Tab-separated table of N, CA and C in Angstrom:
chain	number	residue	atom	x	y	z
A	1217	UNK	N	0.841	-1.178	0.000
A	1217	UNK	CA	0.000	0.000	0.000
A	1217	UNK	C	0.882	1.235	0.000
A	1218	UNK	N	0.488	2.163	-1.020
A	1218	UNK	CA	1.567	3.392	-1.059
A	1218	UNK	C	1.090	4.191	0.157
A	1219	UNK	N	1.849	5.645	0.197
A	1219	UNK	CA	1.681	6.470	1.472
A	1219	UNK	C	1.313	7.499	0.859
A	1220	UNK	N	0.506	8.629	0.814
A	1220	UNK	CA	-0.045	9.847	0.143
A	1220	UNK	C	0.916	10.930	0.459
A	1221	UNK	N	1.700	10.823	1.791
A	1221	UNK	CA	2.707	11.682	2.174
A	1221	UNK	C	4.102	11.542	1.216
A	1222	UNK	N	3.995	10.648	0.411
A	1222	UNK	CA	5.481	10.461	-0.207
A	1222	UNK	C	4.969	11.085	-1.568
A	1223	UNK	N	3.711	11.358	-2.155
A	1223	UNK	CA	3.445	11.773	-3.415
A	1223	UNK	C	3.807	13.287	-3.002
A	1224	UNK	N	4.652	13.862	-4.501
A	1224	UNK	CA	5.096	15.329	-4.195
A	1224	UNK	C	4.852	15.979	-4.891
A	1225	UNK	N	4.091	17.362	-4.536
A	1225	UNK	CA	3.280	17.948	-5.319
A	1225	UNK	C	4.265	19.567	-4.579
A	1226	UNK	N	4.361	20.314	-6.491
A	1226	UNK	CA	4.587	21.491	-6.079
A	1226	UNK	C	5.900	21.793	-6.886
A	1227	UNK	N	6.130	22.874	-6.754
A	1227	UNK	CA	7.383	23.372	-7.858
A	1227	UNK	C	8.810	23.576	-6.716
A	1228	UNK	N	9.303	23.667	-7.901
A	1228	UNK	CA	10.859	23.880	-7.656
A	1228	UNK	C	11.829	25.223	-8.241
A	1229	UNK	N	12.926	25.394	-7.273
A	1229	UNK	CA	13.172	26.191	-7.903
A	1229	UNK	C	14.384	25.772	-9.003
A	1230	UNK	N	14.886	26.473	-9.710
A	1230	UNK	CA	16.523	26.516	-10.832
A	1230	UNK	C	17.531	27.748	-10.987
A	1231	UNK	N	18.485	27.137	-10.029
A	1231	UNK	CA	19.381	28.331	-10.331
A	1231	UNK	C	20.582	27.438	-10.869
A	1232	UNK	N	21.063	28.474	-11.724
A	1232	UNK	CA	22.309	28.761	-12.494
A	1232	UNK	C	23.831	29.700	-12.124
A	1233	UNK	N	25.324	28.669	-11.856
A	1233	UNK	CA	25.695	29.802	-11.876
A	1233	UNK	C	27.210	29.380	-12.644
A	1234	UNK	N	27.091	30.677	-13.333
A	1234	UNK	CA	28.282	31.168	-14.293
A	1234	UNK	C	29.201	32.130	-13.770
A	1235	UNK	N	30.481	31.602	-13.941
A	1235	UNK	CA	31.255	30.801	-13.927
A	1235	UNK	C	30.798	29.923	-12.954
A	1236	UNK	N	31.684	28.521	-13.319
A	1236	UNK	CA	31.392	27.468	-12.466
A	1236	UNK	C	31.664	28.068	-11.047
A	1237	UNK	N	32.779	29.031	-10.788
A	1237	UNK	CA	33.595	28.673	-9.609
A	1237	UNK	C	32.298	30.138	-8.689
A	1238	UNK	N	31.542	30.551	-9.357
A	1238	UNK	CA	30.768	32.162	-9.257
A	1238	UNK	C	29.419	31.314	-8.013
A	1239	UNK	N	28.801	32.506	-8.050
A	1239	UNK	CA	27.298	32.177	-7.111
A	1239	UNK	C	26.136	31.560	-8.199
A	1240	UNK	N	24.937	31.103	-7.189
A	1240	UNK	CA	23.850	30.454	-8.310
A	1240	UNK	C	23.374	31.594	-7.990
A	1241	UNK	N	22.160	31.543	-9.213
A	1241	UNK	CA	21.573	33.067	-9.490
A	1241	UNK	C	20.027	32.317	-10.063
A	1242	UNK	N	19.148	32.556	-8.821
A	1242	UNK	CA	17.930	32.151	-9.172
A	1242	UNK	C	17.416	32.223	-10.869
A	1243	UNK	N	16.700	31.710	-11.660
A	1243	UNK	CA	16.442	31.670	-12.753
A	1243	UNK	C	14.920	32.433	-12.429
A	1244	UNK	N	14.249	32.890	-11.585
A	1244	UNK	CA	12.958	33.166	-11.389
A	1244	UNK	C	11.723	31.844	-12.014
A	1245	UNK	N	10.719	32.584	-12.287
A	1245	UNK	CA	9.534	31.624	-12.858
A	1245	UNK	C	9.664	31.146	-14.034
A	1246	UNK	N	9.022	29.566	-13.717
A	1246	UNK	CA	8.888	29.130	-15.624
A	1246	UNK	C	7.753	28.686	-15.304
A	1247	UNK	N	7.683	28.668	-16.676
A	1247	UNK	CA	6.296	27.645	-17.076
A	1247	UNK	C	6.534	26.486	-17.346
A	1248	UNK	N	5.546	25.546	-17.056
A	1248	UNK	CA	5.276	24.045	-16.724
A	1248	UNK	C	6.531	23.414	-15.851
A	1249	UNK	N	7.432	24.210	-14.669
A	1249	UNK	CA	7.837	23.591	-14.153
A	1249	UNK	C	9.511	23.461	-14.893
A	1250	UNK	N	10.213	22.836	-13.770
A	1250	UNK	CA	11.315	21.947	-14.336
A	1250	UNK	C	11.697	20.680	-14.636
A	1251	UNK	N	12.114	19.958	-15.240
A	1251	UNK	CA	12.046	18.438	-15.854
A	1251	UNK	C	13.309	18.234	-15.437
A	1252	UNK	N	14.174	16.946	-14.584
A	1252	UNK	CA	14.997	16.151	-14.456
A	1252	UNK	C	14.968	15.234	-15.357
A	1253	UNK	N	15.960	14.504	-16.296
A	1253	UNK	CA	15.609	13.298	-16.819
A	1253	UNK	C	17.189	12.650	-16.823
A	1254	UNK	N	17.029	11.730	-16.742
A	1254	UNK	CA	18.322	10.760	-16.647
A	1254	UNK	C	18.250	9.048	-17.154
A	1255	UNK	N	18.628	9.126	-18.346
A	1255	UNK	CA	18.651	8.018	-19.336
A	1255	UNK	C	19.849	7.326	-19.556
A	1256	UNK	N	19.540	5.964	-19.337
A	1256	UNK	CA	20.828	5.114	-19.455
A	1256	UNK	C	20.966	3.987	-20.709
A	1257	UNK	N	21.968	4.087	-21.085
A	1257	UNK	CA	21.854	2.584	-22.161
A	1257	UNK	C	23.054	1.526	-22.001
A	1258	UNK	N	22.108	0.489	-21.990
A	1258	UNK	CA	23.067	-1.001	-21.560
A	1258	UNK	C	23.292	-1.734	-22.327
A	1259	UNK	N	23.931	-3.136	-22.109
A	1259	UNK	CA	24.326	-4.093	-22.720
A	1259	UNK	C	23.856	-5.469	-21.777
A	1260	UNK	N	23.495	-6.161	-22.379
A	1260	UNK	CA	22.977	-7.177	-21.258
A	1260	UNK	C	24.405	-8.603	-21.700
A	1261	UNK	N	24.747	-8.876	-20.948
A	1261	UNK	CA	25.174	-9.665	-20.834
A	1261	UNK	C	24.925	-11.163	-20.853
A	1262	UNK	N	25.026	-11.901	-22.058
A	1262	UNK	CA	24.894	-13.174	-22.370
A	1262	UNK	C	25.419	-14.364	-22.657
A	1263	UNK	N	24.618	-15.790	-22.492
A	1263	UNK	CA	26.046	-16.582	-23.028
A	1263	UNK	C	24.682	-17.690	-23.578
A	1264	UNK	N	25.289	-18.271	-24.207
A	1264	UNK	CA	24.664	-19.632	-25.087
A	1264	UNK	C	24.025	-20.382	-24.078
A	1265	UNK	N	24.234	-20.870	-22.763
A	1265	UNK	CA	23.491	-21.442	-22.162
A	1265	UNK	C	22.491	-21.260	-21.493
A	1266	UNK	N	22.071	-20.145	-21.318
A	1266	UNK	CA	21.002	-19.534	-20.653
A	1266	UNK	C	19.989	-18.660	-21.387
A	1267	UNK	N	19.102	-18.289	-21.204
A	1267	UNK	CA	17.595	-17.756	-21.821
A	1267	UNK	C	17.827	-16.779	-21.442
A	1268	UNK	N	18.361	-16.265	-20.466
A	1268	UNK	CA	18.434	-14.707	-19.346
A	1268	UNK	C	19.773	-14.504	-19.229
A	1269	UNK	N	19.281	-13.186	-19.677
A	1269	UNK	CA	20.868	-12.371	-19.195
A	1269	UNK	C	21.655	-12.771	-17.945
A	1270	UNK	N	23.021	-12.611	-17.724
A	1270	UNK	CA	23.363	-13.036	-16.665
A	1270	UNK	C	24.044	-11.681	-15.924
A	1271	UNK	N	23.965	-10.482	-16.188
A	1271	UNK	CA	24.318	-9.207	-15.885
A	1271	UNK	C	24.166	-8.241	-16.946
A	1272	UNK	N	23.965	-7.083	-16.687
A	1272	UNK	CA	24.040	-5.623	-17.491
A	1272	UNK	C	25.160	-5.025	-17.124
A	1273	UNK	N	25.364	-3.794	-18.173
A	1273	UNK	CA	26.631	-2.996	-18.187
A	1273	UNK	C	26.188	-1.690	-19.166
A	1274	UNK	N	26.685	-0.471	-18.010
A	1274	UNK	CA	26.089	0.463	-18.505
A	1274	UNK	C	27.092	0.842	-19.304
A	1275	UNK	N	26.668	0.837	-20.687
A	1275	UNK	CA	27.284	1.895	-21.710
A	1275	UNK	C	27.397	3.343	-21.999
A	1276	UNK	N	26.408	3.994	-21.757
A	1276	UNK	CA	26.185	5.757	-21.467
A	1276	UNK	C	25.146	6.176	-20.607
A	1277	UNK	N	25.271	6.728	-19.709
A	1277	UNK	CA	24.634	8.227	-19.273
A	1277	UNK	C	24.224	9.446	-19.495
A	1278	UNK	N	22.808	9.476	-19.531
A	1278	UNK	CA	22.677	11.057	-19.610
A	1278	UNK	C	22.057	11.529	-18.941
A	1279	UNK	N	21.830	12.959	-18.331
A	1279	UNK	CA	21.197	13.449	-17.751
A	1279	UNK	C	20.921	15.029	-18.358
A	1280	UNK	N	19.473	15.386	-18.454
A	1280	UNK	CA	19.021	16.608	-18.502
A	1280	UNK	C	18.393	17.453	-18.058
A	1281	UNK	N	18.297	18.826	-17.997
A	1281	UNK	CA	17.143	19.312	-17.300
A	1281	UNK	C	17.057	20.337	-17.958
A	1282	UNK	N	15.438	21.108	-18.108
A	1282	UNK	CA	14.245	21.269	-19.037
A	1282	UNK	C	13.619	22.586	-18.479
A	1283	UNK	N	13.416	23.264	-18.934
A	1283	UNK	CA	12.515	24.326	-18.624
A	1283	UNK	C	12.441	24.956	-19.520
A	1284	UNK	N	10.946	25.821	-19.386
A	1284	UNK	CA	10.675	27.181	-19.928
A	1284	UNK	C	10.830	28.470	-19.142
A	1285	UNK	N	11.781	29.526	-18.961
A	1285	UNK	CA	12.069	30.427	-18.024
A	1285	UNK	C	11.239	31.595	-18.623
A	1286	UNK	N	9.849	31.739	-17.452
A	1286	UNK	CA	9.074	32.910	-17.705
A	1286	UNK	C	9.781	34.242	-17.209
A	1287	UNK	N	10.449	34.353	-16.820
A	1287	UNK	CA	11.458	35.859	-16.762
A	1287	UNK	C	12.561	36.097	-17.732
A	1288	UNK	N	12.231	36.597	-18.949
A	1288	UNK	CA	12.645	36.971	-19.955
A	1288	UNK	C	14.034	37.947	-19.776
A	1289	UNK	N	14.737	37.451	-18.956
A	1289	UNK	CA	15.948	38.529	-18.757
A	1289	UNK	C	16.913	38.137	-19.750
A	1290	UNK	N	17.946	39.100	-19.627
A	1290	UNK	CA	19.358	38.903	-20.387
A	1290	UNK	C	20.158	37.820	-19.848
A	1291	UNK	N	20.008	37.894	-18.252
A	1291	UNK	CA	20.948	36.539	-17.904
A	1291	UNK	C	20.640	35.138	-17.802
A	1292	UNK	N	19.088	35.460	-18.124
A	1292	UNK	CA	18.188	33.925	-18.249
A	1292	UNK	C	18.599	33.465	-20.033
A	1293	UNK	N	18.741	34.219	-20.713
A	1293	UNK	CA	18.739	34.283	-21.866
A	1293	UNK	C	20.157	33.745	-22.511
A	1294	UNK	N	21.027	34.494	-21.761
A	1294	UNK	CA	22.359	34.216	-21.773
A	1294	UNK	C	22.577	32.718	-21.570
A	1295	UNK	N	22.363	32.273	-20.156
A	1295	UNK	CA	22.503	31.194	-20.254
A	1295	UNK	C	21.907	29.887	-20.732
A	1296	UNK	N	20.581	29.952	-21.654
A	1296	UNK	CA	20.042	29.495	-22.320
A	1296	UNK	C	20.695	28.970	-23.509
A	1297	UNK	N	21.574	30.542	-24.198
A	1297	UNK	CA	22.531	30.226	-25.316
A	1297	UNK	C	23.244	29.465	-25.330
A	1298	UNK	N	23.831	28.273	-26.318
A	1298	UNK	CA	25.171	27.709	-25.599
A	1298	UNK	C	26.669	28.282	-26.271
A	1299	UNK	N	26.451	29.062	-27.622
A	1299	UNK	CA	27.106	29.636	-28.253
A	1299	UNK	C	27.302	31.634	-27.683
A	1300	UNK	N	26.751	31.536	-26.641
A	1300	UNK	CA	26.502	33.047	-26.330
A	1300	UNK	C	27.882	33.408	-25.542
A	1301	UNK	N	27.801	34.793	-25.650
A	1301	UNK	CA	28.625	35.589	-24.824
A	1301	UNK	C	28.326	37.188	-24.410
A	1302	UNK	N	28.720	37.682	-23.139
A	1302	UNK	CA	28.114	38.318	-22.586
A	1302	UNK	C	29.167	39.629	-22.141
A	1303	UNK	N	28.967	40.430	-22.857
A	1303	UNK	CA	29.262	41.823	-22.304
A	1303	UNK	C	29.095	42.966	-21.395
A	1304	UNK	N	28.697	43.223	-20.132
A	1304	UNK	CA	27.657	44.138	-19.854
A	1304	UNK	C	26.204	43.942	-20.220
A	1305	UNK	N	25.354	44.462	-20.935
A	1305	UNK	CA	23.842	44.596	-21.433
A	1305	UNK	C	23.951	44.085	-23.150
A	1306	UNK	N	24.874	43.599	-23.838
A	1306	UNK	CA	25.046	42.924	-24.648
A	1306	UNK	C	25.622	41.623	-24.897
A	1307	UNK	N	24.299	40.910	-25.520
A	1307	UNK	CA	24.652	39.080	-25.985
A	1307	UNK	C	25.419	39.018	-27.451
A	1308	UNK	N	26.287	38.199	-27.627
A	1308	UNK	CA	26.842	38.071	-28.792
A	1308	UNK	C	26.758	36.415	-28.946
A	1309	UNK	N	26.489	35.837	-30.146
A	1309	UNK	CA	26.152	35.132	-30.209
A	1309	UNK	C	26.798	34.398	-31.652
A	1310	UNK	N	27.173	33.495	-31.611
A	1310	UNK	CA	28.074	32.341	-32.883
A	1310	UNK	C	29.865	32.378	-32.722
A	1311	UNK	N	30.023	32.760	-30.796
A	1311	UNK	CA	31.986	32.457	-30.959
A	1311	UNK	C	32.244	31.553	-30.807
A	1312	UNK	N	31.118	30.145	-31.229
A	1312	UNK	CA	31.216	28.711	-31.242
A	1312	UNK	C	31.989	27.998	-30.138
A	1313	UNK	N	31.996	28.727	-28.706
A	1313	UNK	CA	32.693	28.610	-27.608
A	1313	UNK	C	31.535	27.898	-26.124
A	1314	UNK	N	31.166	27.020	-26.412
A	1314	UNK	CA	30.547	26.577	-25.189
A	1314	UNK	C	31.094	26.593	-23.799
A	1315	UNK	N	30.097	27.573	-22.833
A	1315	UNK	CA	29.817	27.820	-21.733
A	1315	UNK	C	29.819	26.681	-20.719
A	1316	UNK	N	30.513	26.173	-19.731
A	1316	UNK	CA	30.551	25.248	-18.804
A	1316	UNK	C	29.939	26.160	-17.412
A	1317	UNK	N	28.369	25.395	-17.055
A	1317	UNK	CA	28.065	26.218	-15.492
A	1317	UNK	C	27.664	24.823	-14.699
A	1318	UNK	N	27.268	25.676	-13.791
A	1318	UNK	CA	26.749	24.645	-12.747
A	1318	UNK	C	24.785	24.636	-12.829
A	1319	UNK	N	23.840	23.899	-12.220
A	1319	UNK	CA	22.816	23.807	-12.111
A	1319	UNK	C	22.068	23.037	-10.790
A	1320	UNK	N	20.890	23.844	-10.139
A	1320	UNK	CA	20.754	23.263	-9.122
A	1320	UNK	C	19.278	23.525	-8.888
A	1321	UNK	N	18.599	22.071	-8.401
A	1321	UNK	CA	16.966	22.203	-8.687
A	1321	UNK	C	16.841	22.069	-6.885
A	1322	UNK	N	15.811	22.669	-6.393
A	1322	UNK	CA	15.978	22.762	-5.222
A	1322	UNK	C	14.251	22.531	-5.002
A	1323	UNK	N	13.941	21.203	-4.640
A	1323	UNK	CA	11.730	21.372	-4.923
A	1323	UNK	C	12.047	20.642	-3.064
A	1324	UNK	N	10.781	19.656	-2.353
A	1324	UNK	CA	10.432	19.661	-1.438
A	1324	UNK	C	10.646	18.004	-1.735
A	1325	UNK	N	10.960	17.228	-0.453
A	1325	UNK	CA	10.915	16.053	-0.280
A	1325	UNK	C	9.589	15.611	0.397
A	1326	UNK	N	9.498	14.169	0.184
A	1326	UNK	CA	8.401	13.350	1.137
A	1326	UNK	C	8.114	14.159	2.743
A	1327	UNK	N	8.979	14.292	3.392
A	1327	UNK	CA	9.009	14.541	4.670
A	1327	UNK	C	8.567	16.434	4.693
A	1328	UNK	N	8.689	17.086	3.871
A	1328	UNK	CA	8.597	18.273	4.332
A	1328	UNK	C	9.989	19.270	3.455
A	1329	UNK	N	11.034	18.668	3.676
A	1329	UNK	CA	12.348	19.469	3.797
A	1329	UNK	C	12.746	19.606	1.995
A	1330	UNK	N	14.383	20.302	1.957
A	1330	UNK	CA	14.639	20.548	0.807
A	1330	UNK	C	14.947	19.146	0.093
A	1331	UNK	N	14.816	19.082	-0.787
A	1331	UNK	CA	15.752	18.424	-1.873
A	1331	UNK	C	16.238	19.056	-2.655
A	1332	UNK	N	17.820	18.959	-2.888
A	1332	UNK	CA	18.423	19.381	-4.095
A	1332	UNK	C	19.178	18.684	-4.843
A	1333	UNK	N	18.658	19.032	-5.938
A	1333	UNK	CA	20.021	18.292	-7.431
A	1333	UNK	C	20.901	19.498	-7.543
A	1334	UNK	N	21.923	18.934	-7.761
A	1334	UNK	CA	23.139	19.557	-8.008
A	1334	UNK	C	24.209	19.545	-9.001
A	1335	UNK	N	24.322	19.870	-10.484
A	1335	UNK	CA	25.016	19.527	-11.058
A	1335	UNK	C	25.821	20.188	-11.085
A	1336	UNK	N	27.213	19.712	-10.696
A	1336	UNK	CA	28.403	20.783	-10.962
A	1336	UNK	C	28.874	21.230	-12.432
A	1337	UNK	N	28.570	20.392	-13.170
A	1337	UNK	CA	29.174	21.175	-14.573
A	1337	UNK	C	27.921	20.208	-15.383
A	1338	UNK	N	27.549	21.832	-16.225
A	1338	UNK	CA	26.667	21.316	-17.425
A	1338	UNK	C	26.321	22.602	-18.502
A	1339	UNK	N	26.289	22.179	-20.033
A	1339	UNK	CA	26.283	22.865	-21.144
A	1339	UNK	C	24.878	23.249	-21.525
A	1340	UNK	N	24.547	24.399	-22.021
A	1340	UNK	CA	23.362	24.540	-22.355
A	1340	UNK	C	23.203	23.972	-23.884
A	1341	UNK	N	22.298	23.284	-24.105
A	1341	UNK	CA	22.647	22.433	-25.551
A	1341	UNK	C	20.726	23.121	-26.472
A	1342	UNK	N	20.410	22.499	-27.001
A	1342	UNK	CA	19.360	22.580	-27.977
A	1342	UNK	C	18.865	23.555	-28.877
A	1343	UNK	N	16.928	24.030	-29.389
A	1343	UNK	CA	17.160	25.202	-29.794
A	1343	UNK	C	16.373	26.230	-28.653
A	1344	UNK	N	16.856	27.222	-28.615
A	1344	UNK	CA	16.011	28.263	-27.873
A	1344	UNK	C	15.100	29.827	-29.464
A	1345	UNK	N	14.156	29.564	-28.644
A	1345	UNK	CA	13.403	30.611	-29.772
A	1345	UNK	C	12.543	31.120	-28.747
A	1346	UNK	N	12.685	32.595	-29.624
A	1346	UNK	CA	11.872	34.034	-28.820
A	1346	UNK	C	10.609	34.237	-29.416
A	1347	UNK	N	9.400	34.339	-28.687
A	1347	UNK	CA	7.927	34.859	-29.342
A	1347	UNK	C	7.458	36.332	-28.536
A	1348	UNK	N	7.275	37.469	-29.241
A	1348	UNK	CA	6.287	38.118	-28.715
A	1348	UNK	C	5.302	38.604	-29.381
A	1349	UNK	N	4.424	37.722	-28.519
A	1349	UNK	CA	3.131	38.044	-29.435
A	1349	UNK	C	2.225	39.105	-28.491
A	1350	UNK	N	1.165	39.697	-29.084
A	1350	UNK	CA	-0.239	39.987	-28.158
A	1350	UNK	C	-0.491	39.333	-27.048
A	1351	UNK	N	-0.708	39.729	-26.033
A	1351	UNK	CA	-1.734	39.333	-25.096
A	1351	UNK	C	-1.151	38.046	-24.419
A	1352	UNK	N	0.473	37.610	-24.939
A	1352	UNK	CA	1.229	36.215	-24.804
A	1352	UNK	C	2.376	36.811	-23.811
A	1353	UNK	N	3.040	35.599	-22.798
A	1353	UNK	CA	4.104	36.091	-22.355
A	1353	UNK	C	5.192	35.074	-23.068
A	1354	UNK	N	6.571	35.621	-22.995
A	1354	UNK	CA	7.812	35.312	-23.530
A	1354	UNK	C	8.485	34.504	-22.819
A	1355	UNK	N	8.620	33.385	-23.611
A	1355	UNK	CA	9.223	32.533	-22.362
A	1355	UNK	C	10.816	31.626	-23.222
A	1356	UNK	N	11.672	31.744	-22.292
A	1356	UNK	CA	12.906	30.933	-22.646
A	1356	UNK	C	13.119	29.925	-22.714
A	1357	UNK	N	12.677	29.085	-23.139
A	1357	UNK	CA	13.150	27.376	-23.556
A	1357	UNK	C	14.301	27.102	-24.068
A	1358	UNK	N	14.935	26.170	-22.153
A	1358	UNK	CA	16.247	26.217	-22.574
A	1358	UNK	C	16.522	24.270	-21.781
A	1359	UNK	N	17.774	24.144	-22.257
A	1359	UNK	CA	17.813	22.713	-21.966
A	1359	UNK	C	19.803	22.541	-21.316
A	1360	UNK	N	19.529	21.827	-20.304
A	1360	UNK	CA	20.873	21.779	-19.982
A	1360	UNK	C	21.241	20.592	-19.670
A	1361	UNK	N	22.701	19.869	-20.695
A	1361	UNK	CA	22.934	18.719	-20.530
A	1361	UNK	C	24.508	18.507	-19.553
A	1362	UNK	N	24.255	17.556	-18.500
A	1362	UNK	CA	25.381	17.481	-17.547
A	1362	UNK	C	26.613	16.752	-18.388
A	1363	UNK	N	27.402	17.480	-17.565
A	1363	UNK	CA	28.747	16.916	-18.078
A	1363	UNK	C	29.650	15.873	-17.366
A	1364	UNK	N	30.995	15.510	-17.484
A	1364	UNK	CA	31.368	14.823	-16.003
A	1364	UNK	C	32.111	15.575	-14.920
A	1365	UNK	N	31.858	15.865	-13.417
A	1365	UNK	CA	32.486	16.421	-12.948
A	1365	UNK	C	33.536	16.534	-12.187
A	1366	UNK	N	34.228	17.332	-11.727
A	1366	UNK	CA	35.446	17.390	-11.505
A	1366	UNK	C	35.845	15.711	-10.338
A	1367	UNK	N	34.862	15.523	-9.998
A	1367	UNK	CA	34.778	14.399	-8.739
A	1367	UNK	C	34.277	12.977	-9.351
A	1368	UNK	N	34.413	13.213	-10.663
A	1368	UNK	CA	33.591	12.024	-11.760
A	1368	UNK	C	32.125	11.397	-11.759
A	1369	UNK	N	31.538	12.701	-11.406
A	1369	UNK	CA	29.515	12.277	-11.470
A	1369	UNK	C	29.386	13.085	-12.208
A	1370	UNK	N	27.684	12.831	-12.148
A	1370	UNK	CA	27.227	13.886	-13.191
A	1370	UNK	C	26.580	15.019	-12.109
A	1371	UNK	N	25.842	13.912	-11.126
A	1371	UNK	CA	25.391	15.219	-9.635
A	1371	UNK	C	24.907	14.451	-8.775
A	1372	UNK	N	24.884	15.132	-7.428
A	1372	UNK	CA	24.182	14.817	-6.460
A	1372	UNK	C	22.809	14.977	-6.294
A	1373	UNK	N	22.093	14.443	-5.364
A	1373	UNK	CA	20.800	14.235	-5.124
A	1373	UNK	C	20.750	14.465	-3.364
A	1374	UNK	N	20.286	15.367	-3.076
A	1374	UNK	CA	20.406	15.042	-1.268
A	1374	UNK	C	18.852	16.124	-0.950
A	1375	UNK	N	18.179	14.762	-0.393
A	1375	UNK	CA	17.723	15.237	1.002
A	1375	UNK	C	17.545	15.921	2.308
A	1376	UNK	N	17.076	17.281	2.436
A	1376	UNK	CA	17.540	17.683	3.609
A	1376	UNK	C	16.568	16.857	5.222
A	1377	UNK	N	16.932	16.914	6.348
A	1377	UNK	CA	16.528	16.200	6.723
A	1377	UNK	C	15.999	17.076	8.123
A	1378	UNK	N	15.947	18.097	8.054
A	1378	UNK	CA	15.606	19.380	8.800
A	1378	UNK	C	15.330	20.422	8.552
């Protein structure tokens, strides 16, 4: 029988921070939330005498995370780019130089307390496109794929417990 207290309902936050070694810098509101995803691909391990695998072996890792950032700023924007660069109040964009930051989702556990993901190093990868329309708000769709980090993960996961 499941527990209704372990179902988790409610948003999270996403901050970003550039340079890796710099502060995170809230990303403000998005729409529909933020997406974790972490996909693996294996090899199953076989031999002629058996019907069933006799072990797996992970071949790659990935991990991503997803949003639409409803605060249309320059530094939400910035780091959305993965080809961008940043001057003062000007983006420049195609010095074919990818950006290495950090990323950190911070929503509510079973019990009450924080949970945070933590990725120490990750690239902003996909496409991002701008709409302003009528009566519409502008939102940043941006995607960030982890890298390996200095400690050889991709990130932590922790529970606060107070």
């Amino acid at each position: 029988m499941g527990f209704a207290a372990n179902v988790l309902v409610g948003v999270a936050t996403l901050s970003i921070k550039y340079p890796i070694g710099g502060v995170y810098v809230d990303v403000g509101y998005t729409e529909d939330g933020v997406k974790f995803e972490y996909s693996v691909d294996k090899t199953q391990i076989r031999v002629e005498e058996k019907t069933y695998p006799l072990t797996q072996v992970i071949n790659t890792e990935d991990l991503k995370v997803t949003a639409n950032l409803a605060e249309a700023t320059l530094h939400n924007l910035f780091v959305a780019i993965a080809g961008a660069s940043q001057v003062g109040n000007i983006i420049t964009i195609g010095n074919g130089v990818d950006k290495e930051m950090s990323v950190k989702i911070v929503g509510i556990n079973p019990a009450g307390f924080a949970r945070t993901v933590e990725i120490p190093c990750a690239v902003a990868s996909g496409t991002v496109g701008l709409s302003w329309r009528k009566n519409e708000k502008t939102v940043i769709p941006v995607t960030f794929d982890a890298l390996e980090s200095p400690a050889g993960n991709l990130c932590t996961i922790t529970d606060a417990v107070a």
